């Protein structure tokens, strides 16, 4: 058992501020880490995390994908795709692939540009917060427009989500306010579903009402209200939180790597590669958890059946065993070296990856014009303290006029 004296606490201030030094120690000294405080195991080396993501039989999602979900033992029966193992997952994924098609995503380009222009045209370069005035606002609009949420509730989806994910340092579980926020989100989708069942429109909720899924007994039925609401909650949540965080992170990272910001300004064709490197270097999703279905022997340690295990994708993405100079940010790096785990890997790999990439690439292109030369107001930067996702709530910048 590698019980090194590393204090890895994913609910601590230190983790939210900068987990990467601890990740290095975990990879080097405790590749199978055990947290006595929270009773979970953690994998941090690229090869181990990638293998665990692929091995869904040993590392099950059916008990939840956060520590809280797994340890509470109250894994939801209102099943969402992210909490499913095959064969259920396979059936649901092939079904949602039908509504979340590459074409449906490409068709969002206009909406993305429209929402980005809307917020940037209102922004004041002399007093601009990249997250609060921009990146927190537009991604939730894109996904809720796709879903069919009325305008008045689009930003609520984001605000309720933030309340539900908020973890003041030291707290693992959801607050009462967080719970209530989830109920409001569920009620919002439930009401829209009822309306669309009567009067379908050209949106994703209407299409989800129309599709059929093959059930375990071989019969085919349409999705029920709870299944659709669960999927919408997941999409709305993932769509609202992640790209918002990535762009805040991008602003801070590029402020420390000005030469690479200059390279992007000079050659916009490098933006997609820059997005991939941001995801690798400091992707917003730090980890996904799994339930261990049978004893596993790894690096001389037995991870017991029934344990909760954290797959630290963000640590694996900085593993020098997989990437040359892994701790260095380099938009020109050879990306074929190893799998980038920022979007997960294997059967649960991110369904929204293409949308996230499209939004991020377009947004960076606009930011390069809006703030070609900027300085982060470091004293007023504010980190978020959420479960699973790291990033910033505020990244104020001073745009230098050339
Ligand atoms: C930078 C942006 C994003 C990152 C870093 C990210 C990351 C991830 C990761 C790591 C997973 C795997 C979870 C697991 O294995 O347990 C995942 C799954 C998922 N993501 Fe994303 N995501 C992003 C954006 C989005 C967006 C924009 C959407 C949709 C609008 C989305 C929808 C989903 C869904 C539905 C799943 C579950 C897929 C399944 O269980 O089969 N994500 N994402």
XYZ file of C-alpha atoms and ligand atoms in Angstrom:
445
model
C 0.000 0.000 0.000
C 1.405 3.363 -1.017
C 0.340 5.426 1.969
C 2.665 8.311 1.237
C 2.424 11.404 3.356
C 0.825 13.406 0.604
C -2.179 15.413 1.615
C -4.339 15.371 -1.478
C -7.631 17.007 -0.552
C -9.871 17.763 -3.565
C -12.077 19.977 -1.385
C -9.318 22.185 -0.045
C -8.403 25.764 -0.881
C -4.994 24.505 -1.964
C -6.531 22.126 -4.500
C -8.750 24.816 -5.997
C -5.833 27.237 -6.247
C -3.168 24.975 -7.706
C -3.372 21.181 -7.617
C -0.499 20.541 -10.019
C 2.356 20.245 -7.513
C 0.341 17.676 -5.572
C -0.531 15.840 -8.784
C 3.200 15.502 -9.567
C 3.848 13.972 -6.170
C 0.892 11.624 -6.564
C 2.202 10.380 -9.930
C 5.754 9.939 -8.643
C 5.241 8.778 -5.066
C 1.719 7.402 -4.772
C 0.338 6.248 -8.120
C -2.378 4.470 -6.155
C -3.257 7.046 -3.526
C -5.611 6.408 -0.632
C -7.316 9.261 1.181
C -8.134 8.351 4.757
C -9.967 11.618 5.227
C -12.544 10.958 2.540
C -12.050 7.218 1.989
C -11.297 7.118 -1.707
C -8.501 5.925 -3.994
C -6.975 8.050 -6.751
C -5.090 7.253 -9.962
C -2.933 9.952 -11.504
C -0.578 8.380 -14.069
C -1.660 8.640 -17.676
C -1.448 4.921 -18.425
C -3.476 4.021 -15.313
C -6.160 6.685 -15.769
C -6.605 5.903 -19.477
C -6.834 2.150 -18.769
C -9.405 2.742 -16.004
C -11.550 4.974 -18.245
C -11.570 2.164 -20.827
C -12.330 -0.641 -18.360
C -15.964 0.140 -17.553
C -16.539 -3.362 -16.169
C -14.065 -2.847 -13.323
C -14.598 0.902 -12.953
C -18.348 1.392 -13.004
C -20.229 4.670 -13.490
C -23.527 3.175 -12.290
C -23.026 4.332 -8.693
C -22.319 7.943 -9.659
C -19.301 9.882 -10.892
C -18.620 12.147 -7.901
C -17.425 11.005 -4.494
C -20.631 12.254 -2.930
C -22.810 10.222 -5.276
C -20.803 7.031 -4.807
C -20.339 7.279 -1.060
C -23.891 8.286 -0.223
C -25.003 4.939 -1.675
C -28.016 6.766 -3.062
C -27.112 6.478 -6.694
C -29.953 7.798 -8.681
C -32.577 5.557 -10.205
C -33.532 8.516 -12.362
C -30.797 7.433 -14.662
C -28.716 9.886 -16.567
C -26.376 8.673 -19.330
C -23.289 9.606 -17.315
C -24.372 7.148 -14.542
C -24.922 4.179 -16.849
C -22.838 1.118 -17.653
C -23.292 -0.964 -20.807
C -25.565 -2.272 -22.168
C -27.846 0.515 -20.945
C -25.217 3.149 -21.707
C -24.716 1.863 -25.250
C -28.423 2.108 -26.023
C -28.753 5.598 -24.537
C -25.592 6.913 -26.153
C -26.615 5.736 -29.616
C -29.953 7.414 -29.061
C -28.589 10.776 -27.926
C -26.028 10.639 -30.745
C -29.058 10.890 -33.032
C -30.063 14.278 -31.623
C -26.582 15.543 -30.785
C -25.190 15.068 -34.297
C -22.118 16.774 -35.784
C -24.528 18.585 -38.104
C -26.666 19.821 -35.223
C -23.523 21.154 -33.576
C -22.069 22.759 -36.695
C -25.434 24.450 -37.153
C -24.810 26.303 -33.874
C -22.003 28.381 -35.323
C -24.316 31.302 -36.086
C -25.867 31.191 -32.602
C -22.403 31.084 -31.025
C -21.220 34.100 -33.023
C -24.435 35.965 -32.303
C -24.225 35.411 -28.533
C -20.506 36.227 -28.411
C -20.994 39.450 -30.358
C -23.922 40.347 -28.122
C -21.848 40.162 -24.930
C -18.649 41.637 -26.351
C -20.502 44.592 -27.860
C -21.784 45.434 -24.374
C -18.362 44.966 -22.771
C -16.100 47.849 -21.795
C -12.413 47.114 -22.535
C -11.459 49.524 -19.750
C -13.388 47.463 -17.219
C -13.691 43.900 -18.469
C -13.972 40.605 -16.628
C -13.430 37.777 -19.103
C -15.494 35.331 -17.041
C -18.202 37.444 -15.381
C -18.844 39.651 -18.430
C -18.331 37.078 -21.138
C -17.377 33.420 -20.813
C -19.868 32.596 -18.047
C -22.711 34.096 -20.057
C -22.673 32.820 -23.628
C -22.145 28.992 -23.481
C -25.272 28.429 -21.376
C -27.260 30.393 -23.929
C -25.998 28.207 -26.772
C -26.976 24.926 -25.115
C -30.291 26.171 -23.727
C -31.257 27.578 -27.147
C -30.436 24.133 -28.603
C -32.586 22.482 -25.952
C -35.498 24.907 -26.366
C -35.445 26.761 -23.021
C -37.309 30.110 -23.129
C -35.104 33.188 -22.944
C -36.210 34.216 -19.457
C -34.824 31.012 -17.920
C -31.565 30.585 -19.839
C -29.282 32.328 -17.370
C -31.165 30.715 -14.454
C -29.912 27.330 -15.662
C -26.371 28.566 -15.053
C -27.092 30.276 -11.728
C -28.893 27.219 -10.332
C -26.089 24.973 -11.520
C -23.458 27.082 -9.792
C -25.422 26.906 -6.542
C -25.693 23.128 -6.838
C -21.966 22.595 -7.511
C -20.671 25.108 -4.975
C -18.435 23.531 -2.331
C -16.995 25.965 0.215
C -13.507 24.625 1.044
C -13.777 21.571 3.285
C -17.271 20.598 2.235
C -17.901 17.525 0.062
C -21.698 17.467 -0.024
C -24.333 19.616 -1.659
C -25.989 22.351 0.398
C -29.754 22.641 0.915
C -29.743 25.631 -1.453
C -27.898 23.459 -3.971
C -30.535 20.791 -3.668
C -33.338 23.299 -4.144
C -31.566 24.719 -7.199
C -31.516 21.230 -8.759
C -35.245 20.854 -8.081
C -35.918 24.153 -9.830
C -33.881 23.002 -12.821
C -35.794 19.709 -12.963
C -39.138 21.527 -12.755
C -38.133 23.892 -15.566
C -37.366 21.008 -17.927
C -40.408 19.029 -16.806
C -42.704 21.904 -17.776
C -41.046 22.397 -21.164
C -41.316 18.659 -21.878
C -45.079 18.758 -21.185
C -45.470 21.659 -23.607
C -43.412 19.985 -26.326
C -45.310 16.723 -26.056
C -48.458 18.670 -26.994
C -46.835 21.019 -29.494
C -43.413 19.946 -30.824
C -40.995 22.617 -31.996
C -37.668 22.630 -33.812
C -35.553 21.985 -30.708
C -33.743 19.172 -28.945
C -36.369 18.585 -26.252
C -38.997 18.006 -28.959
C -36.669 15.545 -30.704
C -35.974 13.731 -27.425
C -39.746 13.398 -26.921
C -40.003 11.741 -30.355
C -37.129 9.212 -30.274
C -37.432 5.644 -29.049
C -34.965 3.618 -27.032
C -34.570 -0.163 -26.904
C -35.135 -1.380 -23.345
C -33.457 -4.260 -21.558
C -36.312 -6.641 -22.435
C -35.995 -5.811 -26.157
C -39.091 -3.615 -26.336
C -38.891 -0.101 -27.760
C -40.396 2.826 -25.913
C -40.005 6.574 -25.989
C -38.097 8.325 -23.227
C -40.113 9.274 -20.168
C -40.199 12.738 -18.589
C -37.609 11.872 -15.958
C -35.149 10.524 -18.521
C -35.461 13.594 -20.747
C -35.275 16.034 -17.816
C -32.199 14.194 -16.501
C -30.450 14.409 -19.855
C -31.345 18.102 -20.232
C -29.995 18.821 -16.746
C -26.722 17.118 -17.642
C -26.425 18.916 -20.991
C -27.395 22.285 -19.530
C -24.892 21.793 -16.728
C -22.010 20.580 -18.861
C -22.795 23.198 -21.478
C -22.866 26.043 -18.968
C -19.898 25.315 -16.780
C -17.046 23.912 -18.763
C -16.319 26.248 -21.678
C -16.911 29.184 -19.324
C -14.093 27.839 -17.165
C -11.794 26.984 -20.058
C -11.835 30.556 -21.390
C -11.091 32.043 -17.961
C -8.196 29.615 -17.636
C -7.051 30.528 -21.168
C -6.886 34.203 -20.238
C -4.707 33.537 -17.192
C -2.477 30.999 -18.961
C -1.868 33.251 -21.975
C -1.090 36.206 -19.711
C 1.841 34.105 -18.480
C 2.766 33.015 -22.017
C 2.493 36.241 -23.956
C 4.638 35.005 -26.828
C 2.088 32.278 -27.547
C -0.799 34.810 -27.468
C 1.217 36.781 -30.030
C 1.610 33.663 -32.145
C -2.175 33.244 -32.162
C -2.698 36.868 -33.094
C -0.339 36.423 -36.017
C -1.724 33.058 -37.132
C -5.342 32.281 -36.251
C -5.068 28.818 -37.789
C -3.224 27.835 -34.594
C -6.322 28.424 -32.432
C -7.684 24.846 -32.574
C -4.287 23.479 -31.466
C -4.190 26.096 -28.709
C -7.588 24.906 -27.439
C -6.315 21.310 -27.311
C -3.223 22.407 -25.397
C -5.294 24.443 -22.921
C -7.439 21.382 -22.327
C -4.376 19.252 -21.725
C -2.459 21.752 -19.625
C -5.309 22.964 -17.449
C -8.617 21.444 -18.494
C -11.549 22.472 -16.320
C -12.663 18.905 -15.458
C -10.119 17.664 -12.958
C -11.438 14.174 -12.313
C -14.264 11.698 -12.711
C -14.994 9.076 -10.070
C -15.904 5.422 -10.416
C -17.042 2.517 -8.235
C -14.627 -0.433 -8.193
C -16.548 -3.638 -8.940
C -13.779 -6.160 -8.095
C -10.443 -6.155 -6.262
C -7.721 -4.573 -8.405
C -3.955 -5.101 -7.986
C -2.011 -2.058 -9.137
C 1.525 -0.893 -8.285
C 1.619 -3.336 -5.362
C -1.631 -2.099 -3.856
C -4.988 -3.841 -3.685
C -7.858 -1.506 -4.420
C -10.778 -3.298 -2.811
C -14.084 -4.088 -4.441
C -16.615 -1.435 -3.420
C -14.082 1.402 -3.211
C -14.652 4.838 -4.709
C -11.842 5.782 -7.069
C -10.948 9.131 -8.546
C -9.554 9.130 -12.077
C -7.445 12.279 -12.152
C -7.515 13.131 -15.839
C -5.966 16.551 -15.148
C -3.004 14.917 -13.390
C -2.621 12.328 -16.146
C -2.498 15.083 -18.753
C 0.659 16.428 -17.066
C 2.350 13.035 -16.848
C 5.878 13.221 -18.249
C 5.659 9.472 -18.849
C 3.142 10.305 -21.601
C 4.005 13.824 -22.814
C 7.428 15.399 -23.380
C 7.867 18.450 -21.102
C 4.371 17.770 -19.806
C 4.435 20.656 -17.309
C 5.159 23.157 -20.075
C 2.409 24.959 -21.960
C 3.132 24.739 -25.679
C 0.474 25.292 -28.314
C 2.843 23.819 -30.924
C 3.433 20.521 -29.164
C 3.138 17.141 -30.870
C -0.404 16.153 -29.953
C -0.079 12.635 -31.325
C 2.155 11.652 -28.405
C -0.635 10.537 -26.087
C -4.377 10.727 -25.662
C -5.577 14.020 -24.192
C -7.853 12.954 -21.315
C -9.544 16.329 -20.764
C -12.766 15.064 -22.336
C -12.520 11.687 -20.606
C -11.835 8.539 -22.627
C -13.683 5.414 -23.691
C -17.425 4.981 -23.696
C -18.264 8.065 -21.591
C -15.949 10.431 -23.428
C -17.534 13.843 -23.714
C -20.637 13.951 -25.874
C -20.308 17.714 -26.160
C -16.625 17.803 -27.150
C -17.304 19.093 -30.675
C -19.571 21.852 -29.352
C -17.060 22.770 -26.643
C -14.262 22.963 -29.220
C -16.344 25.060 -31.623
C -17.358 27.519 -28.893
C -13.823 27.804 -27.550
C -12.196 28.309 -30.953
C -14.690 31.009 -31.972
C -14.508 32.754 -28.595
C -10.691 32.863 -28.609
C -10.745 34.335 -32.102
C -13.030 37.155 -30.887
C -10.987 37.687 -27.716
C -7.803 38.067 -29.758
C -9.490 41.053 -31.445
C -11.182 42.416 -28.332
C -8.101 42.289 -26.112
C -5.059 41.917 -28.361
C -2.849 43.156 -25.532
C -4.039 42.696 -21.952
C -2.911 42.355 -18.399
C -4.709 40.272 -15.779
C -5.666 42.200 -12.637
C -4.136 39.454 -10.502
C -5.232 40.900 -7.151
C -8.883 40.586 -8.138
C -8.845 37.175 -9.775
C -11.202 34.794 -7.998
C -11.155 31.007 -8.177
C -14.289 28.859 -8.026
C -14.642 26.129 -5.418
C -16.710 23.485 -7.161
C -16.725 19.737 -7.152
C -14.899 18.106 -10.106
C -14.378 21.361 -12.047
C -11.643 23.939 -11.449
C -11.520 27.438 -12.866
C -12.238 31.067 -12.169
C -15.329 33.041 -11.215
C -13.615 36.337 -12.007
C -10.729 37.195 -14.322
C -10.638 41.006 -14.602
C -8.253 42.290 -17.231
C -6.873 45.665 -18.294
C -6.897 45.903 -22.053
C -3.932 47.948 -23.249
C -4.726 50.253 -26.077
C -2.149 49.987 -28.815
C -14.291 22.241 -22.141
C -15.445 21.677 -22.106
C -15.766 20.285 -21.595
C -14.994 19.403 -20.897
C -13.552 19.590 -20.420
C -15.797 18.215 -20.690
C -15.348 17.066 -20.047
C -16.064 15.890 -19.960
C -15.555 14.667 -19.363
C -14.186 14.520 -18.695
C -16.513 13.720 -19.496
C -16.407 12.242 -19.040
C -17.175 11.977 -17.769
C -16.962 10.566 -17.252
O -16.231 9.779 -17.850
O -17.530 10.254 -16.197
C -17.647 14.324 -20.159
C -18.824 13.678 -20.448
C -19.928 14.329 -20.955
N -19.994 15.619 -21.418
Fe -18.499 16.990 -21.425
N -17.024 18.403 -21.238
C -17.055 19.661 -21.805
C -18.116 20.244 -22.459
C -19.341 19.655 -22.643
C -20.448 20.278 -23.325
C -20.429 21.674 -23.946
C -21.487 19.363 -23.288
C -22.867 19.466 -23.830
C -23.495 20.502 -24.102
C -21.011 18.178 -22.610
C -21.752 17.048 -22.376
C -21.280 15.876 -21.840
C -22.092 14.670 -21.671
C -23.564 14.505 -22.018
C -21.244 13.692 -21.111
C -21.612 12.272 -20.719
C -21.326 11.311 -21.835
C -21.593 9.862 -21.458
O -21.757 9.561 -20.261
O -21.625 9.034 -22.372
N -19.710 18.396 -22.235
N -17.337 15.653 -20.445
